[in-house]
Amino acid sequence: MVVHGEREVLPAATRAEAAKALQQFTTAYNDADKAYDSSLDADHVTGALGDIDAARLKAGQAGSPEGNANHLPLKLSDVTYTIVEKAGWPRWFVADAAANKGGSARWLFVFTRGGLDEAWEVAYLTLVAPDDVPEFKKDADGYAEGVPVNSAGLAAEPADLSQEYAKYLKDGGESAFAENSHTSGWRTERQKIAKKPGLVTQFIDEPLTDGDYAPLAVRTKDGGALVFFTTRHYEKQTAYAGTSVPTPLDDVLALTTGEIKQSLTMEFVSNEVALDPKGAGKVTILGRIQGLTSAKGE
């Protein structure tokens, strides 16, 4: 019998394959962090994490060409694998682990691959409080259910969350999102720094939804969905005439092109994980990791 992977609903991986993928990622991630060399884990990261990780390592290399003197190997434990059954590609699974960094937070990794001949890569990495990790709906074999991104019956369609989040950060007001540090709290922080003596800071927020940045959603036990999605953010500091932009940190300067005269525009990529409830209600952003990816002085 021939099984057509593009049509049959199949598990993304076996548990042994998932464990091997996590082990290979962790080894590569640690090697790259120790050497500040993004080529050492480039085959194991993609999407939002790929952008954030590459920029972090580039900045580290600029400041410390001999490597990371403060390197502490990432060690994961108490790992749970949520392996999604679905038809077609990409296939993906979630690894939920405790770590020796980030306090008590659980590290949620989303591994994806676009075909049998491709390697597993981590597209999303977020840190979530242990009590916030939901239970997933699983079948008799222990496999989870992928939620189509245009799925109705949820508080918001997963495909819309990136756009809705960017719009909310810009305009505020009523939104699909519950208030917390990642929503109303973040807008309040921005308002505090928008205008300072001699300096104005502007913010631009954009959805990021194509290719390896596409949202991914898995069904929770209560019928909702846990959704991973990506956004891009710009922060432009402009100095008044006769003043100058504050000198950025070395990590920012390492990623900056152009000469900083009157303005500095910083670009960030952010990956979020949100709980999207069944039916009516508010989407709760449980975790967000953001990283500077580039900057431009003018």
PDB file of C-alpha atoms in Angstrom:
ATOM      1  CA  MET A   1       0.000   0.000   0.000  1.00  0.00           C
ATOM      2  CA  VAL A   2       1.296   3.475  -0.869  1.00  0.00           C
ATOM      3  CA  VAL A   3       0.655   6.156   1.723  1.00  0.00           C
ATOM      4  CA  HIS A   4       0.413   9.654   0.301  1.00  0.00           C
ATOM      5  CA  GLY A   5       1.789  11.937   3.016  1.00  0.00           C
ATOM      6  CA  GLU A   6       0.295  14.999   1.416  1.00  0.00           C
ATOM      7  CA  ARG A   7      -3.235  13.605   1.829  1.00  0.00           C
ATOM      8  CA  GLU A   8      -3.178  11.153   4.720  1.00  0.00           C
ATOM      9  CA  VAL A   9      -3.545  12.385   8.295  1.00  0.00           C
ATOM     10  CA  LEU A  10      -0.313  11.232   9.920  1.00  0.00           C
ATOM     11  CA  PRO A  11       1.669  11.988  13.078  1.00  0.00           C
ATOM     12  CA  ALA A  12       4.414  14.549  12.441  1.00  0.00           C
ATOM     13  CA  ALA A  13       7.025  12.287  14.015  1.00  0.00           C
ATOM     14  CA  THR A  14       7.518   9.354  16.331  1.00  0.00           C
ATOM     15  CA  ARG A  15       8.371  10.158  19.917  1.00  0.00           C
ATOM     16  CA  ALA A  16      11.898   8.878  19.331  1.00  0.00           C
ATOM     17  CA  GLU A  17      12.276  11.169  16.302  1.00  0.00           C
ATOM     18  CA  ALA A  18      11.009  14.134  18.297  1.00  0.00           C
ATOM     19  CA  ALA A  19      13.431  13.435  21.126  1.00  0.00           C
ATOM     20  CA  LYS A  20      16.323  13.121  18.669  1.00  0.00           C
ATOM     21  CA  ALA A  21      15.363  16.434  17.019  1.00  0.00           C
ATOM     22  CA  LEU A  22      15.362  18.204  20.394  1.00  0.00           C
ATOM     23  CA  GLN A  23      18.718  16.689  21.331  1.00  0.00           C
ATOM     24  CA  GLN A  24      20.273  17.728  18.013  1.00  0.00           C
ATOM     25  CA  PHE A  25      18.880  21.245  18.357  1.00  0.00           C
ATOM     26  CA  THR A  26      20.170  21.619  21.924  1.00  0.00           C
ATOM     27  CA  THR A  27      23.671  20.486  20.952  1.00  0.00           C
ATOM     28  CA  ALA A  28      23.802  22.850  17.974  1.00  0.00           C
ATOM     29  CA  TYR A  29      22.312  25.747  19.962  1.00  0.00           C
ATOM     30  CA  ASN A  30      24.928  25.333  22.688  1.00  0.00           C
ATOM     31  CA  ASP A  31      27.781  25.079  20.187  1.00  0.00           C
ATOM     32  CA  ALA A  32      26.610  28.268  18.459  1.00  0.00           C
ATOM     33  CA  ASP A  33      26.199  30.130  21.752  1.00  0.00           C
ATOM     34  CA  LYS A  34      29.639  29.102  22.987  1.00  0.00           C
ATOM     35  CA  ALA A  35      31.384  30.233  19.785  1.00  0.00           C
ATOM     36  CA  TYR A  36      29.021  33.122  18.913  1.00  0.00           C
ATOM     37  CA  ASP A  37      28.786  31.484  15.494  1.00  0.00           C
ATOM     38  CA  SER A  38      25.353  31.267  13.864  1.00  0.00           C
ATOM     39  CA  SER A  39      26.578  28.807  11.225  1.00  0.00           C
ATOM     40  CA  LEU A  40      26.718  26.122  13.929  1.00  0.00           C
ATOM     41  CA  ASP A  41      22.956  26.040  14.499  1.00  0.00           C
ATOM     42  CA  ALA A  42      21.631  27.559  11.247  1.00  0.00           C
ATOM     43  CA  ASP A  43      20.350  24.145  10.118  1.00  0.00           C
ATOM     44  CA  HIS A  44      18.292  23.773  13.290  1.00  0.00           C
ATOM     45  CA  VAL A  45      16.449  27.114  13.469  1.00  0.00           C
ATOM     46  CA  THR A  46      14.092  28.944  11.128  1.00  0.00           C
ATOM     47  CA  GLY A  47      11.370  31.590  11.134  1.00  0.00           C
ATOM     48  CA  ALA A  48      11.180  33.947  14.111  1.00  0.00           C
ATOM     49  CA  LEU A  49      13.679  32.047  16.254  1.00  0.00           C
ATOM     50  CA  GLY A  50      16.092  31.850  13.316  1.00  0.00           C
ATOM     51  CA  ASP A  51      16.064  35.641  12.936  1.00  0.00           C
ATOM     52  CA  ILE A  52      16.352  36.357  16.649  1.00  0.00           C
ATOM     53  CA  ASP A  53      19.099  33.793  17.216  1.00  0.00           C
ATOM     54  CA  ALA A  54      21.230  34.825  14.222  1.00  0.00           C
ATOM     55  CA  ALA A  55      21.156  38.495  15.229  1.00  0.00           C
ATOM     56  CA  ARG A  56      21.979  37.693  18.859  1.00  0.00           C
ATOM     57  CA  LEU A  57      24.993  35.639  17.802  1.00  0.00           C
ATOM     58  CA  LYS A  58      26.149  38.281  15.315  1.00  0.00           C
ATOM     59  CA  ALA A  59      26.089  40.928  18.015  1.00  0.00           C
ATOM     60  CA  GLY A  60      27.904  38.612  20.411  1.00  0.00           C
ATOM     61  CA  GLN A  61      30.584  37.844  17.843  1.00  0.00           C
ATOM     62  CA  ALA A  62      31.160  41.552  17.202  1.00  0.00           C
ATOM     63  CA  GLY A  63      31.757  42.237  20.868  1.00  0.00           C
ATOM     64  CA  SER A  64      33.631  39.038  21.654  1.00  0.00           C
ATOM     65  CA  PRO A  65      35.249  37.469  18.555  1.00  0.00           C
ATOM     66  CA  GLU A  66      36.921  34.781  20.646  1.00  0.00           C
ATOM     67  CA  GLY A  67      33.567  33.422  21.776  1.00  0.00           C
ATOM     68  CA  ASN A  68      31.153  33.655  24.690  1.00  0.00           C
ATOM     69  CA  ALA A  69      33.098  33.812  27.934  1.00  0.00           C
ATOM     70  CA  ASN A  70      29.829  33.616  29.881  1.00  0.00           C
ATOM     71  CA  HIS A  71      28.488  30.578  28.017  1.00  0.00           C
ATOM     72  CA  LEU A  72      26.230  28.395  30.147  1.00  0.00           C
ATOM     73  CA  PRO A  73      25.044  25.316  28.247  1.00  0.00           C
ATOM     74  CA  LEU A  74      21.285  25.039  27.958  1.00  0.00           C
ATOM     75  CA  LYS A  75      20.100  21.893  29.703  1.00  0.00           C
ATOM     76  CA  LEU A  76      16.528  20.665  29.273  1.00  0.00           C
ATOM     77  CA  SER A  77      14.628  18.229  31.479  1.00  0.00           C
ATOM     78  CA  ASP A  78      11.106  16.947  32.159  1.00  0.00           C
ATOM     79  CA  VAL A  79      10.292  17.100  28.443  1.00  0.00           C
ATOM     80  CA  THR A  80       6.777  16.496  27.105  1.00  0.00           C
ATOM     81  CA  TYR A  81       6.182  16.074  23.375  1.00  0.00           C
ATOM     82  CA  THR A  82       2.899  17.109  21.775  1.00  0.00           C
ATOM     83  CA  ILE A  83       2.985  15.544  18.319  1.00  0.00           C
ATOM     84  CA  VAL A  84       0.397  16.850  15.890  1.00  0.00           C
ATOM     85  CA  GLU A  85      -1.470  14.639  13.413  1.00  0.00           C
ATOM     86  CA  LYS A  86      -2.304  16.347  10.132  1.00  0.00           C
ATOM     87  CA  ALA A  87      -2.294  15.947   6.379  1.00  0.00           C
ATOM     88  CA  GLY A  88       0.227  17.732   4.202  1.00  0.00           C
ATOM     89  CA  TRP A  89       3.269  19.821   5.008  1.00  0.00           C
ATOM     90  CA  PRO A  90       4.668  21.395   7.031  1.00  0.00           C
ATOM     91  CA  ARG A  91       4.493  18.864   9.829  1.00  0.00           C
ATOM     92  CA  TRP A  92       5.224  19.996  13.340  1.00  0.00           C
ATOM     93  CA  PHE A  93       5.317  19.161  17.027  1.00  0.00           C
ATOM     94  CA  VAL A  94       5.730  20.970  20.339  1.00  0.00           C
ATOM     95  CA  ALA A  95       8.375  20.159  22.950  1.00  0.00           C
ATOM     96  CA  ASP A  96       7.616  21.490  26.443  1.00  0.00           C
ATOM     97  CA  ALA A  97      10.596  21.419  28.807  1.00  0.00           C
ATOM     98  CA  ALA A  98      12.041  22.711  32.044  1.00  0.00           C
ATOM     99  CA  ALA A  99      15.429  24.396  31.672  1.00  0.00           C
ATOM    100  CA  ASN A 100      18.385  25.575  33.714  1.00  0.00           C
ATOM    101  CA  LYS A 101      17.675  29.130  32.514  1.00  0.00           C
ATOM    102  CA  GLY A 102      14.593  31.345  32.696  1.00  0.00           C
ATOM    103  CA  GLY A 103      13.624  30.480  36.254  1.00  0.00           C
ATOM    104  CA  SER A 104      10.627  28.175  36.611  1.00  0.00           C
ATOM    105  CA  ALA A 105       9.218  28.972  33.145  1.00  0.00           C
ATOM    106  CA  ARG A 106       8.482  26.153  30.731  1.00  0.00           C
ATOM    107  CA  TRP A 107      10.294  26.385  27.400  1.00  0.00           C
ATOM    108  CA  LEU A 108       7.955  25.710  24.470  1.00  0.00           C
ATOM    109  CA  PHE A 109       9.710  24.776  21.224  1.00  0.00           C
ATOM    110  CA  VAL A 110       7.830  24.317  17.953  1.00  0.00           C
ATOM    111  CA  PHE A 111       9.702  22.052  15.532  1.00  0.00           C
ATOM    112  CA  THR A 112       8.715  22.132  11.868  1.00  0.00           C
ATOM    113  CA  ARG A 113       9.809  20.557   8.620  1.00  0.00           C
ATOM    114  CA  GLY A 114       8.532  20.907   5.074  1.00  0.00           C
ATOM    115  CA  GLY A 115       9.246  17.423   3.743  1.00  0.00           C
ATOM    116  CA  LEU A 116      10.672  14.001   4.536  1.00  0.00           C
ATOM    117  CA  ASP A 117      14.074  14.991   3.169  1.00  0.00           C
ATOM    118  CA  GLU A 118      14.304  18.105   5.360  1.00  0.00           C
ATOM    119  CA  ALA A 119      15.731  18.463   8.842  1.00  0.00           C
ATOM    120  CA  TRP A 120      13.642  19.422  11.853  1.00  0.00           C
ATOM    121  CA  GLU A 121      14.026  23.123  12.693  1.00  0.00           C
ATOM    122  CA  VAL A 122      12.742  25.202  15.598  1.00  0.00           C
ATOM    123  CA  ALA A 123      10.546  28.022  14.296  1.00  0.00           C
ATOM    124  CA  TYR A 124       9.130  29.196  17.628  1.00  0.00           C
ATOM    125  CA  LEU A 125      10.551  29.404  21.143  1.00  0.00           C
ATOM    126  CA  THR A 126       8.549  30.974  23.955  1.00  0.00           C
ATOM    127  CA  LEU A 127       8.745  30.841  27.743  1.00  0.00           C
ATOM    128  CA  VAL A 128       5.490  30.280  29.619  1.00  0.00           C
ATOM    129  CA  ALA A 129       4.573  30.008  33.295  1.00  0.00           C
ATOM    130  CA  PRO A 130       4.054  26.336  34.192  1.00  0.00           C
ATOM    131  CA  ASP A 131       0.411  26.856  35.211  1.00  0.00           C
ATOM    132  CA  ASP A 132      -0.349  28.547  31.883  1.00  0.00           C
ATOM    133  CA  VAL A 133       0.548  25.568  29.677  1.00  0.00           C
ATOM    134  CA  PRO A 134      -2.819  24.068  28.688  1.00  0.00           C
ATOM    135  CA  GLU A 135      -3.787  20.430  28.387  1.00  0.00           C
ATOM    136  CA  PHE A 136      -4.056  19.285  24.788  1.00  0.00           C
ATOM    137  CA  LYS A 137      -6.717  17.169  23.166  1.00  0.00           C
ATOM    138  CA  LYS A 138      -5.171  13.798  22.279  1.00  0.00           C
ATOM    139  CA  ASP A 139      -6.454  10.657  20.627  1.00  0.00           C
ATOM    140  CA  ALA A 140      -6.174   7.090  21.897  1.00  0.00           C
ATOM    141  CA  ASP A 141      -2.595   6.889  20.601  1.00  0.00           C
ATOM    142  CA  GLY A 142      -1.599  10.096  22.361  1.00  0.00           C
ATOM    143  CA  TYR A 143      -1.380  12.315  19.277  1.00  0.00           C
ATOM    144  CA  ALA A 144      -2.622  15.905  19.188  1.00  0.00           C
ATOM    145  CA  GLU A 145      -4.919  17.647  16.724  1.00  0.00           C
ATOM    146  CA  GLY A 146      -3.696  20.478  14.513  1.00  0.00           C
ATOM    147  CA  VAL A 147      -6.151  23.364  14.169  1.00  0.00           C
ATOM    148  CA  PRO A 148      -6.546  24.926  10.699  1.00  0.00           C
ATOM    149  CA  VAL A 149      -5.495  28.565  10.913  1.00  0.00           C
ATOM    150  CA  ASN A 150      -8.792  29.690   9.364  1.00  0.00           C
ATOM    151  CA  SER A 151     -10.768  27.606  11.845  1.00  0.00           C
ATOM    152  CA  ALA A 152     -14.105  29.046  12.960  1.00  0.00           C
ATOM    153  CA  GLY A 153     -15.514  28.398  16.416  1.00  0.00           C
ATOM    154  CA  LEU A 154     -12.670  30.112  18.263  1.00  0.00           C
ATOM    155  CA  ALA A 155     -12.599  33.600  19.780  1.00  0.00           C
ATOM    156  CA  ALA A 156     -10.391  34.623  16.826  1.00  0.00           C
ATOM    157  CA  GLU A 157      -9.122  32.777  13.774  1.00  0.00           C
ATOM    158  CA  PRO A 158      -5.461  31.840  14.335  1.00  0.00           C
ATOM    159  CA  ALA A 159      -4.613  33.263  10.901  1.00  0.00           C
ATOM    160  CA  ASP A 160      -5.767  36.710  12.069  1.00  0.00           C
ATOM    161  CA  LEU A 161      -3.833  36.982  15.329  1.00  0.00           C
ATOM    162  CA  SER A 162      -0.657  38.518  13.898  1.00  0.00           C
ATOM    163  CA  GLN A 163      -2.638  41.215  12.083  1.00  0.00           C
ATOM    164  CA  GLU A 164      -4.936  41.814  15.060  1.00  0.00           C
ATOM    165  CA  TYR A 165      -2.025  42.100  17.474  1.00  0.00           C
ATOM    166  CA  ALA A 166      -0.174  44.594  15.282  1.00  0.00           C
ATOM    167  CA  LYS A 167      -3.370  46.634  14.910  1.00  0.00           C
ATOM    168  CA  TYR A 168      -4.034  46.595  18.647  1.00  0.00           C
ATOM    169  CA  LEU A 169      -0.509  47.741  19.498  1.00  0.00           C
ATOM    170  CA  LYS A 170      -0.924  50.656  17.100  1.00  0.00           C
ATOM    171  CA  ASP A 171      -4.481  51.750  17.877  1.00  0.00           C
ATOM    172  CA  GLY A 172      -5.440  50.255  21.253  1.00  0.00           C
ATOM    173  CA  GLY A 173      -9.135  50.185  22.066  1.00  0.00           C
ATOM    174  CA  GLU A 174     -11.353  47.124  22.063  1.00  0.00           C
ATOM    175  CA  SER A 175      -9.508  44.091  20.751  1.00  0.00           C
ATOM    176  CA  ALA A 176      -9.489  40.321  20.608  1.00  0.00           C
ATOM    177  CA  PHE A 177      -6.885  40.205  23.382  1.00  0.00           C
ATOM    178  CA  ALA A 178      -7.133  40.028  27.146  1.00  0.00           C
ATOM    179  CA  GLU A 179      -5.262  42.723  29.043  1.00  0.00           C
ATOM    180  CA  ASN A 180      -1.874  41.714  30.439  1.00  0.00           C
ATOM    181  CA  SER A 181       1.800  42.665  30.228  1.00  0.00           C
ATOM    182  CA  HIS A 182       1.968  41.701  26.541  1.00  0.00           C
ATOM    183  CA  THR A 183      -1.013  43.828  25.498  1.00  0.00           C
ATOM    184  CA  SER A 184      -2.182  46.828  27.539  1.00  0.00           C
ATOM    185  CA  GLY A 185       0.995  46.640  29.624  1.00  0.00           C
ATOM    186  CA  TRP A 186       3.225  46.920  26.572  1.00  0.00           C
ATOM    187  CA  ARG A 187       1.216  49.853  25.195  1.00  0.00           C
ATOM    188  CA  THR A 188       1.580  51.635  28.551  1.00  0.00           C
ATOM    189  CA  GLU A 189       5.355  51.095  28.511  1.00  0.00           C
ATOM    190  CA  ARG A 190       5.561  52.585  25.036  1.00  0.00           C
ATOM    191  CA  GLN A 191       3.535  55.618  26.014  1.00  0.00           C
ATOM    192  CA  LYS A 192       5.981  56.318  28.832  1.00  0.00           C
ATOM    193  CA  ILE A 193       8.977  56.478  26.474  1.00  0.00           C
ATOM    194  CA  ALA A 194       7.300  58.017  23.428  1.00  0.00           C
ATOM    195  CA  LYS A 195       8.315  61.551  24.382  1.00  0.00           C
ATOM    196  CA  LYS A 196      11.336  62.486  26.461  1.00  0.00           C
ATOM    197  CA  PRO A 197      13.278  65.747  26.656  1.00  0.00           C
ATOM    198  CA  GLY A 198      14.966  66.120  23.259  1.00  0.00           C
ATOM    199  CA  LEU A 199      13.808  62.744  21.951  1.00  0.00           C
ATOM    200  CA  VAL A 200      10.714  61.273  20.286  1.00  0.00           C
ATOM    201  CA  THR A 201      10.178  57.532  19.839  1.00  0.00           C
ATOM    202  CA  GLN A 202       7.764  56.190  17.224  1.00  0.00           C
ATOM    203  CA  PHE A 203       6.527  52.610  16.893  1.00  0.00           C
ATOM    204  CA  ILE A 204       5.428  50.622  13.843  1.00  0.00           C
ATOM    205  CA  ASP A 205       3.967  47.112  14.133  1.00  0.00           C
ATOM    206  CA  GLU A 206       3.510  44.677  11.254  1.00  0.00           C
ATOM    207  CA  PRO A 207       2.091  41.167  10.898  1.00  0.00           C
ATOM    208  CA  LEU A 208       4.479  38.455   9.765  1.00  0.00           C
ATOM    209  CA  THR A 209       2.609  35.422   8.461  1.00  0.00           C
ATOM    210  CA  ASP A 210       4.257  33.895   5.392  1.00  0.00           C
ATOM    211  CA  GLY A 211       6.361  30.759   5.020  1.00  0.00           C
ATOM    212  CA  ASP A 212       8.243  29.808   8.174  1.00  0.00           C
ATOM    213  CA  TYR A 213       6.516  32.685  10.000  1.00  0.00           C
ATOM    214  CA  ALA A 214       3.058  31.202   9.450  1.00  0.00           C
ATOM    215  CA  PRO A 215       0.924  30.674  12.561  1.00  0.00           C
ATOM    216  CA  LEU A 216       0.528  27.164  13.950  1.00  0.00           C
ATOM    217  CA  ALA A 217      -2.263  26.027  16.262  1.00  0.00           C
ATOM    218  CA  VAL A 218      -2.927  22.890  18.306  1.00  0.00           C
ATOM    219  CA  ARG A 219      -6.275  21.909  19.856  1.00  0.00           C
ATOM    220  CA  THR A 220      -6.579  22.169  23.629  1.00  0.00           C
ATOM    221  CA  LYS A 221      -8.556  19.729  25.743  1.00  0.00           C
ATOM    222  CA  ASP A 222     -11.364  22.250  26.277  1.00  0.00           C
ATOM    223  CA  GLY A 223     -11.863  22.809  22.531  1.00  0.00           C
ATOM    224  CA  GLY A 224      -9.809  25.975  22.192  1.00  0.00           C
ATOM    225  CA  ALA A 225      -6.386  26.298  20.599  1.00  0.00           C
ATOM    226  CA  LEU A 226      -2.831  27.181  21.554  1.00  0.00           C
ATOM    227  CA  VAL A 227      -1.543  29.407  18.762  1.00  0.00           C
ATOM    228  CA  PHE A 228       2.028  30.352  17.883  1.00  0.00           C
ATOM    229  CA  PHE A 229       2.429  33.450  15.697  1.00  0.00           C
ATOM    230  CA  THR A 230       4.961  36.097  14.664  1.00  0.00           C
ATOM    231  CA  THR A 231       5.068  39.892  14.414  1.00  0.00           C
ATOM    232  CA  ARG A 232       7.634  42.515  13.370  1.00  0.00           C
ATOM    233  CA  HIS A 233       8.170  45.795  15.215  1.00  0.00           C
ATOM    234  CA  TYR A 234      10.077  48.997  14.496  1.00  0.00           C
ATOM    235  CA  GLU A 235      11.165  51.547  17.062  1.00  0.00           C
ATOM    236  CA  LYS A 236      12.456  54.875  15.696  1.00  0.00           C
ATOM    237  CA  GLN A 237      14.214  57.328  17.987  1.00  0.00           C
ATOM    238  CA  THR A 238      14.492  60.861  16.611  1.00  0.00           C
ATOM    239  CA  ALA A 239      16.451  63.597  18.352  1.00  0.00           C
ATOM    240  CA  TYR A 240      15.358  67.222  18.314  1.00  0.00           C
ATOM    241  CA  ALA A 241      17.556  69.732  16.512  1.00  0.00           C
ATOM    242  CA  GLY A 242      20.605  70.512  18.576  1.00  0.00           C
ATOM    243  CA  THR A 243      20.450  67.202  20.450  1.00  0.00           C
ATOM    244  CA  SER A 244      21.484  63.659  19.603  1.00  0.00           C
ATOM    245  CA  VAL A 245      20.173  60.124  19.978  1.00  0.00           C
ATOM    246  CA  PRO A 246      21.485  58.471  23.161  1.00  0.00           C
ATOM    247  CA  THR A 247      24.430  56.208  22.421  1.00  0.00           C
ATOM    248  CA  PRO A 248      23.035  52.670  21.985  1.00  0.00           C
ATOM    249  CA  LEU A 249      24.359  49.599  23.728  1.00  0.00           C
ATOM    250  CA  ASP A 250      27.166  47.696  22.019  1.00  0.00           C
ATOM    251  CA  ASP A 251      24.801  44.889  20.955  1.00  0.00           C
ATOM    252  CA  VAL A 252      22.659  47.434  19.111  1.00  0.00           C
ATOM    253  CA  LEU A 253      25.664  49.117  17.487  1.00  0.00           C
ATOM    254  CA  ALA A 254      26.851  45.713  16.235  1.00  0.00           C
ATOM    255  CA  LEU A 255      23.627  45.378  14.220  1.00  0.00           C
ATOM    256  CA  THR A 256      23.476  49.009  13.039  1.00  0.00           C
ATOM    257  CA  THR A 257      24.170  50.248   9.523  1.00  0.00           C
ATOM    258  CA  GLY A 258      24.545  53.913   8.595  1.00  0.00           C
ATOM    259  CA  GLU A 259      25.628  56.766  10.846  1.00  0.00           C
ATOM    260  CA  ILE A 260      23.500  57.710  13.822  1.00  0.00           C
ATOM    261  CA  LYS A 261      23.006  61.454  13.505  1.00  0.00           C
ATOM    262  CA  GLN A 262      19.436  62.476  14.245  1.00  0.00           C
ATOM    263  CA  SER A 263      17.666  59.108  14.288  1.00  0.00           C
ATOM    264  CA  LEU A 264      17.998  55.402  14.979  1.00  0.00           C
ATOM    265  CA  THR A 265      15.474  52.872  13.696  1.00  0.00           C
ATOM    266  CA  MET A 266      15.563  49.446  15.325  1.00  0.00           C
ATOM    267  CA  GLU A 267      13.832  46.382  13.878  1.00  0.00           C
ATOM    268  CA  PHE A 268      12.621  43.563  16.099  1.00  0.00           C
ATOM    269  CA  VAL A 269      11.065  40.167  15.425  1.00  0.00           C
ATOM    270  CA  SER A 270       8.750  38.767  18.078  1.00  0.00           C
ATOM    271  CA  ASN A 271       7.171  35.356  18.469  1.00  0.00           C
ATOM    272  CA  GLU A 272       4.088  34.934  20.603  1.00  0.00           C
ATOM    273  CA  VAL A 273       2.101  32.048  22.028  1.00  0.00           C
ATOM    274  CA  ALA A 274      -1.564  32.643  22.787  1.00  0.00           C
ATOM    275  CA  LEU A 275      -4.519  30.763  24.219  1.00  0.00           C
ATOM    276  CA  ASP A 276      -7.457  31.149  21.825  1.00  0.00           C
ATOM    277  CA  PRO A 277     -10.635  29.950  23.598  1.00  0.00           C
ATOM    278  CA  LYS A 278     -13.541  28.101  22.068  1.00  0.00           C
ATOM    279  CA  GLY A 279     -16.478  30.340  21.197  1.00  0.00           C
ATOM    280  CA  ALA A 280     -16.586  33.870  22.527  1.00  0.00           C
ATOM    281  CA  GLY A 281     -14.003  35.353  24.840  1.00  0.00           C
ATOM    282  CA  LYS A 282     -10.599  36.983  24.759  1.00  0.00           C
ATOM    283  CA  VAL A 283      -7.334  35.631  23.406  1.00  0.00           C
ATOM    284  CA  THR A 284      -4.649  35.552  26.125  1.00  0.00           C
ATOM    285  CA  ILE A 285      -1.016  35.995  25.112  1.00  0.00           C
ATOM    286  CA  LEU A 286       0.862  33.653  27.431  1.00  0.00           C
ATOM    287  CA  GLY A 287       4.413  34.383  26.353  1.00  0.00           C
ATOM    288  CA  ARG A 288       6.487  36.469  23.964  1.00  0.00           C
ATOM    289  CA  ILE A 289      10.162  36.466  23.020  1.00  0.00           C
ATOM    290  CA  GLN A 290      11.449  39.402  21.021  1.00  0.00           C
ATOM    291  CA  GLY A 291      14.867  40.107  19.596  1.00  0.00           C
ATOM    292  CA  LEU A 292      16.575  42.989  17.773  1.00  0.00           C
ATOM    293  CA  THR A 293      17.385  41.869  14.228  1.00  0.00           C
ATOM    294  CA  SER A 294      18.789  45.056  12.653  1.00  0.00           C
ATOM    295  CA  ALA A 295      19.115  48.818  13.092  1.00  0.00           C
ATOM    296  CA  LYS A 296      19.753  51.840  10.888  1.00  0.00           C
ATOM    297  CA  GLY A 297      21.222  55.202  11.775  1.00  0.00           C
ATOM    298  CA  GLU A 298      20.404  58.372   9.850  1.00  0.00           C
TER     299      GLU A 298
END
